[in-house]
C-alpha angles and dihedrals in degrees: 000000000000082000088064096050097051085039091055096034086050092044084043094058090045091054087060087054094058100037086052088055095045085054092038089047088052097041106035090087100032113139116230094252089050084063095054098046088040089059084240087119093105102038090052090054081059109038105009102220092318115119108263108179107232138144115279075249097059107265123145113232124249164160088283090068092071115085126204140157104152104245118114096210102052086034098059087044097049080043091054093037083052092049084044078060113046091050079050085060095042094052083058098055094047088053092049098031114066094169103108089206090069094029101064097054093043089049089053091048088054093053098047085054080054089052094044089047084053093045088051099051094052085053094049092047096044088053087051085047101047081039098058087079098044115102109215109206112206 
């Protein structure tokens, strides 16, 4: 089990590198005027045109997006419910994106989140399975 979670976490970190270069691929020759018209006024006060991962909304990302509570249980399921959201994210942006050159890796992306929800969901179910013969004691 502890193989899928340094496998996932690796694969994760590798998903915000490629969502950074697609930005940074439509942003990098923006006109100034394009930022404006776009609504990307204020993050470029900010940030300029550097990736700064934040919510579609606006919100920065933080410490408060990761969810814990250890118990491994309660923490596959929050992890599965997190891969269920970020296809869900991706569905949006296929519905809302038509340029191939953004839709295949996007599409990609979605079907990796399929494959972490399913890996998941075998260590979870491998942890039920090796607990139904644990006493707990209270």
């Amino acid at each position: 089990m502890c193989i899928y979670v340094t496998d996932i976490g690796t694969e994760e970190l590798a998903h915000l590198e490629m969502v950074a270069t697609i930005v940074h691929q439509l942003t990098k020759n923006l006109s100034m005027e394009e930022i404006e018209e776009s609504g990307f006024a204020n993050y470029y006060t900010d940030h300029t045109l550097g990736i700064w991962p934040q919510a579609a909304g606006g919100v920065p990302f933080n410490a408060c997006e990761f969810q814990s509570k250890g118990d491994i249980i309660t923490d596959l399921t929050e992890d599965m419910a997190a891969e269920q959201k970020a296809r869900s994210t991706y569905d949006n942006i296929l519905r809302l994106v038509h340029d191939q050159e953004v839709c295949e890796p996007i599409k990609f992306l979605r079907a990796r989140e399929i494959v972490h929800f399913q890996r998941f969901g075998e260590a979870k179910r491998e942890h039920c399975s090796k607990s139904e013969h644990t006493k707990y004691n209270y």
